[in-house]
mmCIF file of C-alpha atoms in Angstrom:
data_model
loop_
_atom_site.group_PDB
_atom_site.id
_atom_site.type_symbol
_atom_site.label_atom_id
_atom_site.label_comp_id
_atom_site.label_asym_id
_atom_site.label_seq_id
_atom_site.Cartn_x
_atom_site.Cartn_y
_atom_site.Cartn_z
ATOM 1 C CA MET A 9 12.914 -24.044 11.298
ATOM 2 C CA THR A 10 13.483 -20.610 9.819
ATOM 3 C CA PRO A 11 14.462 -21.053 6.036
ATOM 4 C CA LEU A 12 17.564 -19.523 4.975
ATOM 5 C CA PRO A 13 17.262 -16.310 2.676
ATOM 6 C CA THR A 14 17.844 -17.337 -0.850
ATOM 7 C CA ALA A 15 20.445 -14.664 -1.375
ATOM 8 C CA VAL A 16 23.136 -13.344 0.948
ATOM 9 C CA LEU A 17 23.749 -9.721 0.560
ATOM 10 C CA SER A 18 26.410 -7.513 2.384
ATOM 11 C CA PRO A 19 24.940 -5.269 4.777
ATOM 12 C CA ALA A 20 25.186 -2.215 2.348
ATOM 13 C CA ARG A 21 23.901 -3.926 -0.732
ATOM 14 C CA GLU A 22 20.899 -4.926 1.648
ATOM 15 C CA ARG A 23 20.310 -1.473 2.313
ATOM 16 C CA TRP A 24 20.548 -0.252 -1.039
ATOM 17 C CA MET A 25 18.049 -2.759 -2.049
ATOM 18 C CA LEU A 26 15.515 -2.200 0.609
ATOM 19 C CA TRP A 27 15.443 1.699 -0.231
ATOM 20 C CA LEU A 28 15.386 1.142 -4.071
ATOM 21 C CA LEU A 29 12.183 -1.167 -3.203
ATOM 22 C CA ALA A 30 11.015 1.634 -1.016
ATOM 23 C CA LEU A 31 11.294 4.178 -3.942
ATOM 24 C CA THR A 32 9.574 1.712 -6.284
ATOM 25 C CA GLN A 33 6.542 1.535 -3.837
ATOM 26 C CA PHE A 34 6.787 5.416 -3.352
ATOM 27 C CA THR A 35 6.298 5.806 -7.244
ATOM 28 C CA VAL A 36 3.219 3.199 -7.038
ATOM 29 C CA ILE A 37 1.486 5.206 -4.086
ATOM 30 C CA MET A 38 2.249 8.624 -5.577
ATOM 31 C CA ASP A 39 0.721 7.605 -8.688
ATOM 32 C CA PHE A 40 -2.356 6.445 -6.994
ATOM 33 C CA MET A 41 -2.590 9.194 -4.303
ATOM 34 C CA VAL A 42 -2.098 12.318 -6.733
ATOM 35 C CA MET A 43 -5.104 11.511 -8.818
ATOM 36 C CA MET A 44 -7.241 12.903 -6.068
ATOM 37 C CA PRO A 45 -6.017 16.456 -5.576
ATOM 38 C CA LEU A 46 -6.114 16.874 -9.182
ATOM 39 C CA ALA A 47 -9.580 16.294 -9.620
ATOM 40 C CA PRO A 48 -10.510 19.601 -10.007
ATOM 41 C CA GLN A 49 -8.080 20.001 -12.937
ATOM 42 C CA LEU A 50 -8.993 16.988 -14.604
ATOM 43 C CA MET A 51 -12.858 18.145 -14.771
ATOM 44 C CA GLN A 52 -12.127 21.218 -16.027
ATOM 45 C CA ALA A 53 -9.738 20.215 -18.540
ATOM 46 C CA PHE A 54 -11.856 17.355 -19.951
ATOM 47 C CA LYS A 55 -15.320 18.539 -19.106
ATOM 48 C CA ILE A 56 -16.326 15.779 -16.917
ATOM 49 C CA GLY A 57 -17.863 15.664 -13.531
ATOM 50 C CA PRO A 58 -16.901 14.104 -10.255
ATOM 51 C CA ALA A 59 -18.634 10.732 -11.024
ATOM 52 C CA ALA A 60 -16.091 10.411 -13.990
ATOM 53 C CA VAL A 61 -13.252 11.251 -11.997
ATOM 54 C CA SER A 62 -14.221 8.572 -9.196
ATOM 55 C CA GLY A 63 -14.616 6.103 -11.943
ATOM 56 C CA ALA A 64 -10.710 6.575 -13.191
ATOM 57 C CA VAL A 65 -9.826 6.095 -9.512
ATOM 58 C CA SER A 66 -11.970 2.813 -9.125
ATOM 59 C CA ALA A 67 -10.528 1.498 -12.572
ATOM 60 C CA TYR A 68 -7.062 1.684 -11.165
ATOM 61 C CA ALA A 69 -7.977 -0.130 -7.761
ATOM 62 C CA TRP A 70 -9.993 -2.863 -9.400
ATOM 63 C CA CYS A 71 -7.592 -3.350 -12.067
ATOM 64 C CA ALA A 72 -4.939 -3.657 -9.577
ATOM 65 C CA GLY A 73 -7.195 -6.162 -7.681
ATOM 66 C CA LEU A 74 -7.536 -8.119 -10.634
ATOM 67 C CA SER A 75 -3.979 -7.946 -11.436
ATOM 68 C CA GLY A 76 -2.651 -9.258 -7.996
ATOM 69 C CA LEU A 77 -4.938 -12.584 -8.570
ATOM 70 C CA LEU A 78 -3.812 -13.171 -12.172
ATOM 71 C CA ALA A 79 -0.394 -12.993 -10.819
ATOM 72 C CA ALA A 80 -0.525 -15.283 -8.314
ATOM 73 C CA THR A 81 -0.727 -17.838 -11.038
ATOM 74 C CA TYR A 82 2.572 -16.949 -12.415
ATOM 75 C CA ILE A 83 4.574 -14.893 -10.086
ATOM 76 C CA ASP A 84 6.447 -17.866 -8.623
ATOM 77 C CA ARG A 85 7.231 -19.128 -12.163
ATOM 78 C CA PHE A 86 9.979 -16.306 -12.874
ATOM 79 C CA ASP A 87 13.150 -14.805 -11.389
ATOM 80 C CA ARG A 88 11.846 -11.944 -8.937
ATOM 81 C CA LYS A 89 14.416 -9.504 -10.241
ATOM 82 C CA ARG A 90 13.161 -9.826 -13.677
ATOM 83 C CA LEU A 91 9.483 -9.819 -13.073
ATOM 84 C CA LEU A 92 10.005 -6.808 -11.221
ATOM 85 C CA LEU A 93 11.917 -4.894 -13.916
ATOM 86 C CA VAL A 94 9.433 -6.101 -16.474
ATOM 87 C CA MET A 95 6.375 -4.744 -14.435
ATOM 88 C CA PHE A 96 8.107 -1.703 -13.527
ATOM 89 C CA CYS A 97 9.023 -1.125 -16.984
ATOM 90 C CA LEU A 98 5.376 -1.208 -18.108
ATOM 91 C CA PHE A 99 4.158 0.751 -15.153
ATOM 92 C CA THR A 100 6.264 3.569 -16.113
ATOM 93 C CA VAL A 101 4.737 3.355 -19.593
ATOM 94 C CA SER A 102 1.409 3.433 -18.175
ATOM 95 C CA ASN A 103 2.194 6.999 -16.514
ATOM 96 C CA LEU A 104 3.553 8.187 -20.148
ATOM 97 C CA ALA A 105 0.401 7.159 -21.353
ATOM 98 C CA CYS A 106 -1.559 9.114 -18.636
ATOM 99 C CA ALA A 107 0.332 12.300 -19.300
ATOM 100 C CA LEU A 108 -0.002 12.300 -22.950
ATOM 101 C CA ALA A 109 -3.653 11.395 -22.822
ATOM 102 C CA PRO A 110 -5.639 13.524 -25.400
ATOM 103 C CA ASN A 111 -9.154 12.961 -23.724
ATOM 104 C CA PHE A 112 -10.685 11.352 -20.704
ATOM 105 C CA HIS A 113 -11.293 7.940 -22.386
ATOM 106 C CA VAL A 114 -7.555 7.500 -23.217
ATOM 107 C CA LEU A 115 -6.970 8.629 -19.602
ATOM 108 C CA LEU A 116 -9.295 6.333 -18.273
ATOM 109 C CA TRP A 117 -7.804 3.014 -20.029
ATOM 110 C CA SER A 118 -4.110 4.344 -18.818
ATOM 111 C CA ARG A 119 -5.296 4.387 -15.237
ATOM 112 C CA ALA A 120 -6.594 0.860 -15.635
ATOM 113 C CA PHE A 121 -3.304 -0.089 -17.424
ATOM 114 C CA ALA A 122 -1.589 1.532 -14.511
ATOM 115 C CA GLY A 123 -3.491 -0.757 -11.979
ATOM 116 C CA LEU A 124 -2.829 -3.856 -13.990
ATOM 117 C CA THR A 125 1.221 -3.115 -13.803
ATOM 118 C CA GLY A 126 1.364 -1.441 -10.603
ATOM 119 C CA GLY A 127 -1.042 -3.585 -8.744
ATOM 120 C CA VAL A 128 1.469 -6.828 -8.749
ATOM 121 C CA LEU A 129 4.684 -4.466 -7.749
ATOM 122 C CA GLY A 130 3.697 -4.683 -3.915
ATOM 123 C CA ALA A 131 3.491 -8.688 -4.154
ATOM 124 C CA ILE A 132 7.015 -8.605 -5.687
ATOM 125 C CA THR A 133 8.384 -6.235 -3.295
ATOM 126 C CA MET A 134 7.210 -8.272 -0.626
ATOM 127 C CA ALA A 135 8.298 -11.691 -2.061
ATOM 128 C CA ILE A 136 11.800 -10.444 -2.576
ATOM 129 C CA ILE A 137 11.929 -9.224 1.299
ATOM 130 C CA GLY A 138 10.657 -12.831 2.008
ATOM 131 C CA ASP A 139 13.285 -14.265 -0.120
ATOM 132 C CA VAL A 140 16.505 -12.231 0.921
ATOM 133 C CA ILE A 141 15.760 -10.939 4.503
ATOM 134 C CA PRO A 142 15.473 -13.578 7.231
ATOM 135 C CA ALA A 143 12.283 -13.649 9.120
ATOM 136 C CA GLU A 144 13.744 -12.306 12.445
ATOM 137 C CA ARG A 145 14.779 -9.081 10.370
ATOM 138 C CA ARG A 146 11.399 -8.819 8.295
ATOM 139 C CA GLY A 147 9.987 -6.217 10.544
ATOM 140 C CA ALA A 148 12.702 -3.756 10.070
ATOM 141 C CA ALA A 149 13.092 -4.344 6.549
ATOM 142 C CA THR A 150 8.998 -3.911 6.032
ATOM 143 C CA GLY A 151 9.370 -0.595 7.908
ATOM 144 C CA VAL A 152 11.957 0.594 5.500
ATOM 145 C CA VAL A 153 10.050 -0.152 2.604
ATOM 146 C CA MET A 154 6.769 1.175 4.195
ATOM 147 C CA THR A 155 8.223 4.651 4.696
ATOM 148 C CA SER A 156 7.196 4.943 0.902
ATOM 149 C CA PHE A 157 3.850 5.833 1.912
ATOM 150 C CA ALA A 158 5.515 8.923 4.366
ATOM 151 C CA MET A 159 7.700 9.878 1.460
ATOM 152 C CA ALA A 160 4.486 10.221 -0.703
ATOM 153 C CA ALA A 161 2.588 12.180 1.647
ATOM 154 C CA ILE A 162 5.598 14.377 2.645
ATOM 155 C CA GLY A 163 7.303 15.005 -0.835
ATOM 156 C CA GLY A 164 5.374 12.879 -3.731
ATOM 157 C CA VAL A 165 1.843 14.370 -3.470
ATOM 158 C CA PRO A 166 2.644 18.104 -2.506
ATOM 159 C CA VAL A 167 5.330 18.200 -5.223
ATOM 160 C CA GLY A 168 2.565 16.735 -7.823
ATOM 161 C CA VAL A 169 -0.144 19.179 -6.694
ATOM 162 C CA VAL A 170 2.348 22.344 -7.081
ATOM 163 C CA LEU A 171 3.725 21.171 -10.346
ATOM 164 C CA ALA A 172 -0.059 20.522 -11.675
ATOM 165 C CA ALA A 173 -1.066 23.968 -10.405
ATOM 166 C CA HIS A 174 1.806 25.825 -12.507
ATOM 167 C CA PHE A 175 2.328 23.483 -15.625
ATOM 168 C CA GLY A 176 -0.595 21.625 -15.676
ATOM 169 C CA TRP A 177 -2.679 18.423 -14.489
ATOM 170 C CA ALA A 178 -0.338 16.013 -16.747
ATOM 171 C CA SER A 179 3.134 17.065 -15.215
ATOM 172 C CA PRO A 180 2.978 14.888 -11.937
ATOM 173 C CA PHE A 181 2.574 11.919 -14.451
ATOM 174 C CA PHE A 182 5.591 13.249 -16.346
ATOM 175 C CA LEU A 183 7.732 13.474 -12.938
ATOM 176 C CA LEU A 184 6.808 9.915 -12.206
ATOM 177 C CA VAL A 185 8.162 8.715 -15.208
ATOM 178 C CA LEU A 186 11.518 10.251 -14.704
ATOM 179 C CA LEU A 187 11.621 9.217 -11.077
ATOM 180 C CA SER A 188 10.739 5.579 -12.546
ATOM 181 C CA LEU A 189 13.561 5.386 -14.976
ATOM 182 C CA LEU A 190 15.885 6.302 -12.133
ATOM 183 C CA VAL A 191 14.623 3.589 -9.937
ATOM 184 C CA TRP A 192 14.358 1.247 -12.632
ATOM 185 C CA LEU A 193 18.237 1.794 -13.545
ATOM 186 C CA GLY A 194 19.044 1.342 -9.733
ATOM 187 C CA ALA A 195 17.365 -1.758 -9.321
ATOM 188 C CA ALA A 196 18.548 -3.222 -12.232
ATOM 189 C CA ARG A 197 22.026 -2.718 -10.894
ATOM 190 C CA VAL A 198 21.471 -3.440 -7.260
ATOM 191 C CA LEU A 199 18.964 -6.281 -7.050
ATOM 192 C CA PRO A 200 20.363 -9.509 -7.085
ATOM 193 C CA SER A 201 18.938 -12.443 -9.233
ATOM 194 C CA LEU A 202 16.464 -14.425 -7.227
ATOM 195 C CA ARG A 203 15.683 -17.802 -8.598
ATOM 196 C CA SER A 204 15.888 -20.102 -5.804
ATOM 197 C CA HIS A 205 12.260 -20.510 -5.761
ATOM 198 C CA LEU A 206 12.430 -22.232 -8.819
ATOM 199 C CA ALA A 207 14.354 -25.045 -7.747
ATOM 200 C CA GLY A 208 12.731 -28.113 -8.941
ATOM 201 C CA THR A 209 10.376 -29.169 -11.845
ATOM 202 C CA PRO A 210 8.309 -26.070 -12.579
ATOM 203 C CA THR A 211 4.525 -26.653 -11.956
ATOM 204 C CA PRO A 212 2.719 -27.583 -15.295
ATOM 205 C CA LEU A 213 0.476 -24.489 -16.743
ATOM 206 C CA ARG A 214 -2.614 -27.105 -16.476
ATOM 207 C CA GLU A 215 -2.015 -27.171 -12.816
ATOM 208 C CA VAL A 216 -1.757 -23.479 -12.304
ATOM 209 C CA LEU A 217 -5.543 -22.768 -11.634
ATOM 210 C CA PRO A 218 -6.013 -25.436 -9.412
ATOM 211 C CA ASN A 219 -3.002 -24.880 -7.044
ATOM 212 C CA LEU A 220 -4.283 -20.970 -7.047
ATOM 213 C CA LEU A 221 -7.851 -22.395 -5.863
ATOM 214 C CA ALA A 222 -5.901 -24.765 -3.425
ATOM 215 C CA LEU A 223 -3.862 -21.971 -2.102
ATOM 216 C CA LEU A 224 -7.271 -20.036 -1.306
ATOM 217 C CA ARG A 225 -8.694 -22.820 0.290
ATOM 218 C CA GLU A 226 -6.182 -23.402 2.532
ATOM 219 C CA PRO A 227 -7.248 -22.474 6.135
ATOM 220 C CA ARG A 228 -4.299 -20.565 7.405
ATOM 221 C CA HIS A 229 -4.202 -18.624 4.352
ATOM 222 C CA LEU A 230 -7.791 -17.569 4.448
ATOM 223 C CA GLN A 231 -7.291 -16.695 8.019
ATOM 224 C CA ALA A 232 -4.738 -14.103 6.957
ATOM 225 C CA PHE A 233 -6.353 -13.136 3.773
ATOM 226 C CA ALA A 234 -9.664 -11.970 6.232
ATOM 227 C CA LEU A 235 -7.179 -10.019 8.555
ATOM 228 C CA SER A 236 -5.583 -8.117 5.347
ATOM 229 C CA VAL A 237 -9.083 -7.452 4.136
ATOM 230 C CA VAL A 238 -10.337 -6.172 7.224
ATOM 231 C CA ASN A 239 -7.352 -4.144 7.765
ATOM 232 C CA MET A 240 -7.457 -2.347 4.571
ATOM 233 C CA ALA A 241 -11.263 -1.661 4.683
ATOM 234 C CA ALA A 242 -11.126 -0.110 8.273
ATOM 235 C CA GLY A 243 -8.380 2.322 7.101
ATOM 236 C CA MET A 244 -10.504 3.073 3.790
ATOM 237 C CA LEU A 245 -13.487 4.126 5.820
ATOM 238 C CA LEU A 246 -11.608 7.079 6.933
ATOM 239 C CA ILE A 247 -8.760 8.036 4.850
ATOM 240 C CA PRO A 248 -10.055 9.029 1.472
ATOM 241 C CA PHE A 249 -12.548 11.847 3.331
ATOM 242 C CA VAL A 250 -10.036 13.226 5.399
ATOM 243 C CA SER A 251 -9.229 16.077 3.023
ATOM 244 C CA PRO A 252 -12.872 16.870 2.164
ATOM 245 C CA MET A 253 -13.642 16.856 6.144
ATOM 246 C CA LEU A 254 -10.787 19.158 6.820
ATOM 247 C CA VAL A 255 -11.765 21.576 4.033
ATOM 248 C CA GLY A 256 -15.610 21.159 4.383
ATOM 249 C CA ASN A 257 -15.692 21.053 8.287
ATOM 250 C CA GLN A 258 -12.632 22.709 9.392
ATOM 251 C CA GLY A 259 -12.508 25.278 6.913
ATOM 252 C CA LEU A 260 -9.087 24.772 6.169
ATOM 253 C CA ALA A 261 -7.886 26.151 2.336
ATOM 254 C CA PRO A 262 -6.732 23.258 -0.017
ATOM 255 C CA LEU A 263 -3.006 24.677 0.432
ATOM 256 C CA ASP A 264 -3.321 24.386 4.411
ATOM 257 C CA VAL A 265 -4.463 20.759 3.960
ATOM 258 C CA THR A 266 -0.982 20.015 2.533
ATOM 259 C CA TRP A 267 0.372 21.446 5.701
ATOM 260 C CA VAL A 268 -1.479 18.831 7.622
ATOM 261 C CA TYR A 269 -0.400 15.808 5.176
ATOM 262 C CA LEU A 270 3.144 16.963 5.534
ATOM 263 C CA ALA A 271 2.933 16.703 9.056
ATOM 264 C CA GLY A 272 1.526 13.230 9.033
ATOM 265 C CA GLY A 273 4.094 12.031 6.490
ATOM 266 C CA CYS A 274 6.977 13.427 8.574
ATOM 267 C CA ALA A 275 5.943 11.791 11.673
ATOM 268 C CA THR A 276 5.291 8.456 9.742
ATOM 269 C CA LEU A 277 8.834 8.557 8.365
ATOM 270 C CA VAL A 278 10.204 8.653 11.510
ATOM 271 C CA THR A 279 8.092 5.922 13.157
ATOM 272 C CA ALA A 280 7.785 3.341 10.505
ATOM 273 C CA ARG A 281 11.084 1.966 11.030
ATOM 274 C CA MET A 282 10.901 2.293 14.905
ATOM 275 C CA VAL A 283 7.442 0.002 14.384
ATOM 276 C CA GLY A 284 9.536 -2.483 12.158
ATOM 277 C CA ARG A 285 12.146 -3.023 14.498
ATOM 278 C CA TRP A 286 9.626 -3.383 17.614
ATOM 279 C CA ALA A 287 7.942 -5.832 15.460
ATOM 280 C CA ASP A 288 11.098 -8.085 14.940
ATOM 281 C CA ARG A 289 11.842 -8.236 18.933
ATOM 282 C CA ALA A 290 8.101 -8.483 20.398
ATOM 283 C CA GLY A 291 7.001 -10.605 17.617
ATOM 284 C CA LYS A 292 4.935 -9.553 14.561
ATOM 285 C CA GLN A 293 1.417 -10.795 15.843
ATOM 286 C CA THR A 294 1.995 -8.888 19.136
ATOM 287 C CA VAL A 295 2.796 -5.477 17.837
ATOM 288 C CA TYR A 296 0.128 -5.817 15.030
ATOM 289 C CA ARG A 297 -2.373 -6.526 18.037
ATOM 290 C CA TRP A 298 -1.120 -3.426 19.925
ATOM 291 C CA MET A 299 -1.226 -1.429 16.957
ATOM 292 C CA ALA A 300 -4.525 -1.879 15.934
ATOM 293 C CA LEU A 301 -5.769 -1.308 19.804
ATOM 294 C CA PHE A 302 -4.041 1.710 19.971
ATOM 295 C CA SER A 303 -5.180 3.296 16.301
ATOM 296 C CA ILE A 304 -8.939 3.195 17.600
ATOM 297 C CA VAL A 305 -8.191 6.318 19.677
ATOM 298 C CA PRO A 306 -7.038 8.535 16.638
ATOM 299 C CA MET A 307 -9.553 6.983 14.257
ATOM 300 C CA LEU A 308 -12.313 8.077 16.951
ATOM 301 C CA LEU A 309 -10.676 11.470 17.214
ATOM 302 C CA ILE A 310 -10.262 12.309 13.636
ATOM 303 C CA THR A 311 -13.929 11.485 12.873
ATOM 304 C CA HIS A 312 -14.951 13.667 15.812
ATOM 305 C CA LEU A 313 -12.775 16.677 15.592
ATOM 306 C CA PRO A 314 -14.137 19.861 17.446
ATOM 307 C CA GLN A 315 -13.384 23.412 15.665
ATOM 308 C CA LEU A 316 -9.889 23.590 15.764
ATOM 309 C CA PRO A 317 -6.848 25.744 14.428
ATOM 310 C CA LEU A 318 -4.261 24.530 11.601
ATOM 311 C CA LEU A 319 -1.464 23.690 14.104
ATOM 312 C CA ALA A 320 -3.848 21.715 16.490
ATOM 313 C CA LEU A 321 -4.972 19.989 13.390
ATOM 314 C CA MET A 322 -1.244 19.364 12.473
ATOM 315 C CA LEU A 323 -0.523 17.878 15.798
ATOM 316 C CA VAL A 324 -3.444 15.383 15.766
ATOM 317 C CA PHE A 325 -3.253 14.119 12.313
ATOM 318 C CA PRO A 326 0.121 12.651 12.769
ATOM 319 C CA LEU A 327 -1.038 10.455 15.532
ATOM 320 C CA PHE A 328 -3.752 9.208 13.216
ATOM 321 C CA MET A 329 -1.155 8.605 10.627
ATOM 322 C CA VAL A 330 1.689 6.917 12.895
ATOM 323 C CA PHE A 331 -0.861 4.169 14.230
ATOM 324 C CA VAL A 332 -3.423 3.735 11.127
ATOM 325 C CA SER A 333 -0.452 3.251 8.607
ATOM 326 C CA GLY A 334 1.852 1.691 11.091
ATOM 327 C CA ARG A 335 -0.326 -1.298 11.954
ATOM 328 C CA THR A 336 0.234 -2.245 8.513
ATOM 329 C CA ILE A 337 3.870 -2.763 8.979
ATOM 330 C CA PRO A 338 4.064 -5.957 11.507
ATOM 331 C CA LEU A 339 0.635 -7.213 9.369
ATOM 332 C CA GLN A 340 2.982 -7.347 6.093
ATOM 333 C CA ALA A 341 5.831 -8.797 7.831
ATOM 334 C CA LEU A 342 3.766 -11.227 9.318
ATOM 335 C CA LEU A 343 2.256 -11.971 5.862
ATOM 336 C CA THR A 344 5.454 -13.225 4.615
ATOM 337 C CA THR A 345 5.828 -15.758 7.262
ATOM 338 C CA ILE A 346 2.041 -17.284 6.235
ATOM 339 C CA PRO A 347 2.815 -19.381 3.175
ATOM 340 C CA ALA A 348 5.779 -21.974 2.135
ATOM 341 C CA PRO A 349 8.504 -20.397 0.402
ATOM 342 C CA GLN A 350 7.285 -21.586 -3.069
ATOM 343 C CA GLN A 351 4.256 -20.361 -2.827
ATOM 344 C CA ARG A 352 5.227 -16.987 -1.320
ATOM 345 C CA GLY A 353 4.772 -14.998 -4.576
ATOM 346 C CA ALA A 354 1.657 -16.276 -5.205
ATOM 347 C CA PHE A 355 0.195 -15.760 -2.032
ATOM 348 C CA LEU A 356 1.469 -12.221 -1.589
ATOM 349 C CA SER A 357 -0.248 -11.600 -5.240
ATOM 350 C CA ALA A 358 -3.430 -13.111 -3.942
ATOM 351 C CA ASN A 359 -3.240 -10.863 -0.818
ATOM 352 C CA SER A 360 -2.476 -7.947 -2.703
ATOM 353 C CA ALA A 361 -5.694 -8.406 -5.300
ATOM 354 C CA LEU A 362 -7.712 -8.821 -1.696
ATOM 355 C CA GLN A 363 -6.045 -5.706 -0.416
ATOM 356 C CA SER A 364 -7.336 -3.703 -3.390
ATOM 357 C CA VAL A 365 -10.664 -5.283 -2.855
ATOM 358 C CA GLY A 366 -10.605 -4.074 0.780
ATOM 359 C CA ASN A 367 -9.678 -0.514 -0.417
ATOM 360 C CA GLY A 368 -12.363 -0.404 -2.374
ATOM 361 C CA LEU A 369 -14.996 -2.157 -0.212
ATOM 362 C CA GLY A 370 -13.870 0.627 2.587
ATOM 363 C CA ALA A 371 -14.123 3.344 0.386
ATOM 364 C CA TRP A 372 -17.354 2.453 -0.935
ATOM 365 C CA LEU A 373 -19.189 1.699 2.229
ATOM 366 C CA GLY A 374 -17.474 4.799 3.886
ATOM 367 C CA GLY A 375 -19.052 7.021 1.224
ATOM 368 C CA LEU A 376 -22.643 5.674 1.696
ATOM 369 C CA THR A 377 -22.849 7.158 5.363
ATOM 370 C CA LEU A 378 -21.595 10.390 4.418
ATOM 371 C CA HIS A 379 -23.812 13.287 3.406
ATOM 372 C CA THR A 380 -23.035 17.134 2.357
ATOM 373 C CA ASP A 381 -25.084 20.119 2.929
ATOM 374 C CA ALA A 382 -25.431 23.419 0.853
ATOM 375 C CA ALA A 383 -22.744 24.777 2.893
ATOM 376 C CA GLY A 384 -20.204 21.928 2.120
ATOM 377 C CA HIS A 385 -20.351 20.670 5.835
ATOM 378 C CA ILE A 386 -20.012 16.847 5.851
ATOM 379 C CA SER A 387 -22.004 14.777 8.364
ATOM 380 C CA GLY A 388 -21.764 11.012 8.950
ATOM 381 C CA TYR A 389 -17.994 10.688 9.541
ATOM 382 C CA GLY A 390 -18.422 9.780 13.191
ATOM 383 C CA ILE A 391 -20.103 6.982 12.303
ATOM 384 C CA ASN A 392 -17.400 5.743 9.858
ATOM 385 C CA GLY A 393 -15.180 6.068 13.034
ATOM 386 C CA TRP A 394 -17.078 4.072 15.076
ATOM 387 C CA ILE A 395 -17.190 1.131 12.324
ATOM 388 C CA ALA A 396 -13.560 1.462 11.674
ATOM 389 C CA ALA A 397 -12.983 1.363 15.693
ATOM 390 C CA ILE A 398 -15.417 -1.856 15.824
ATOM 391 C CA LEU A 399 -13.351 -3.494 12.762
ATOM 392 C CA SER A 400 -10.156 -2.923 14.517
ATOM 393 C CA LEU A 401 -11.521 -4.340 17.797
ATOM 394 C CA LEU A 402 -12.412 -7.695 15.813
ATOM 395 C CA MET A 403 -8.948 -7.692 14.024
ATOM 396 C CA VAL A 404 -7.242 -7.558 17.506
ATOM 397 C CA TRP A 405 -8.919 -10.733 18.325
ATOM 398 C CA TRP A 406 -8.727 -12.174 14.979
ATOM 399 C CA ALA A 407 -4.870 -11.805 14.489
ATOM 400 C CA ALA A 408 -4.410 -14.314 17.302
ATOM 401 C CA ARG A 409 -5.805 -17.005 14.934
ATOM 402 C CA VAL A 410 -3.460 -16.401 12.042
ATOM 403 C CA SER A 411 -0.151 -18.535 12.172
ATOM 404 C CA GLY A 412 2.634 -18.827 9.683
ATOM 405 C CA ALA A 413 4.702 -21.705 7.901
ATOM 406 C CA VAL A 414 7.723 -20.548 10.234
ATOM 407 C CA GLN A 415 7.654 -18.983 13.793
ATOM 408 C CA VAL A 416 6.777 -15.673 13.888
ATOM 409 C CA GLY A 417 7.573 -14.695 17.628
ATOM 410 C CA PRO A 418 10.221 -12.842 19.210
ATOM 411 C CA ALA A 419 13.577 -13.097 17.715
ATOM 412 C CA LYS A 420 16.395 -14.912 19.615
ATOM 413 C CA VAL A 421 19.171 -13.013 20.068
#
């Protein structure tokens, strides 16, 4: 039997809640994504090399993973709303620290703190969706929240880059602080108190770590974790290197790359909710398998591009964005059905941590195959495309092995 949601909201308040959760994720994604195009300015401002900037990005990813794993020990012990507001407040403070950093060492520690706080917000967001939205509508709800990636690509990163060009590298972080404050106030007003998962006697602290280990040993959970990690690693074999490839191999100016990402973000903004509704109708496993299979074509296309004009690239890249990011929508909705309700927060926190590991692993492995010649041309990207395609085929097969604690088939109408 599908469990009832823990809070019943009016349709209007539910929509407000979902868009506020999407905006919360938007700030987290923009915070992570904007660091990459800021690299040249950070190198000039702090007199550092590319490896140092890469270290700052890695510090965020690894701390986000550590945070997600630690959160699995406490996330189900607190009211979801209160925990989200506290962590979002600390995340906002971390961005203020980044904006005010007087040297690179302070910036590095601020990025680590941003990872520790932002790394758990995604898990809390999905736990709230799992608590409030019935399983047969979670695909559509996840689609709304996943538009945050498109919003970051469309508005967040381009605006941040323009601000940095005119007002300095710190200006995007000041913008994030302002946006986060506004979203925090909205969330404090709209989100319901979510405490039903706290019913019964709380788990003694001495049992928290054994319970986490038991969570990680559960075969059903391990199957889902493996799918999640490989899904993220396959995408990160390609995504971090799209911009350097467009500049080095296609000869685009950095400003033209913004137009390519804008086109991809617009396409994703339109299709994300469509994919979510499809997952609710046809079943989350089924839609994920189709999306993973379809994503192979744009993966191979983007990694084997001939010389193309800007307009053609603006037509090709959205196809890549729609399927590679779109397959995460049914996956995230599916993951909310895997654990029992009282373990949902811990499970999603552990999954968030493992997704960060998948991100770091994919980006690291992807970088190993790439080589740049004296002219700036990047070779080896096609190898990454074939590896990502093989992993996607593996995921199509593996997804059939993932089963939830509740039925995840088509919704009955």
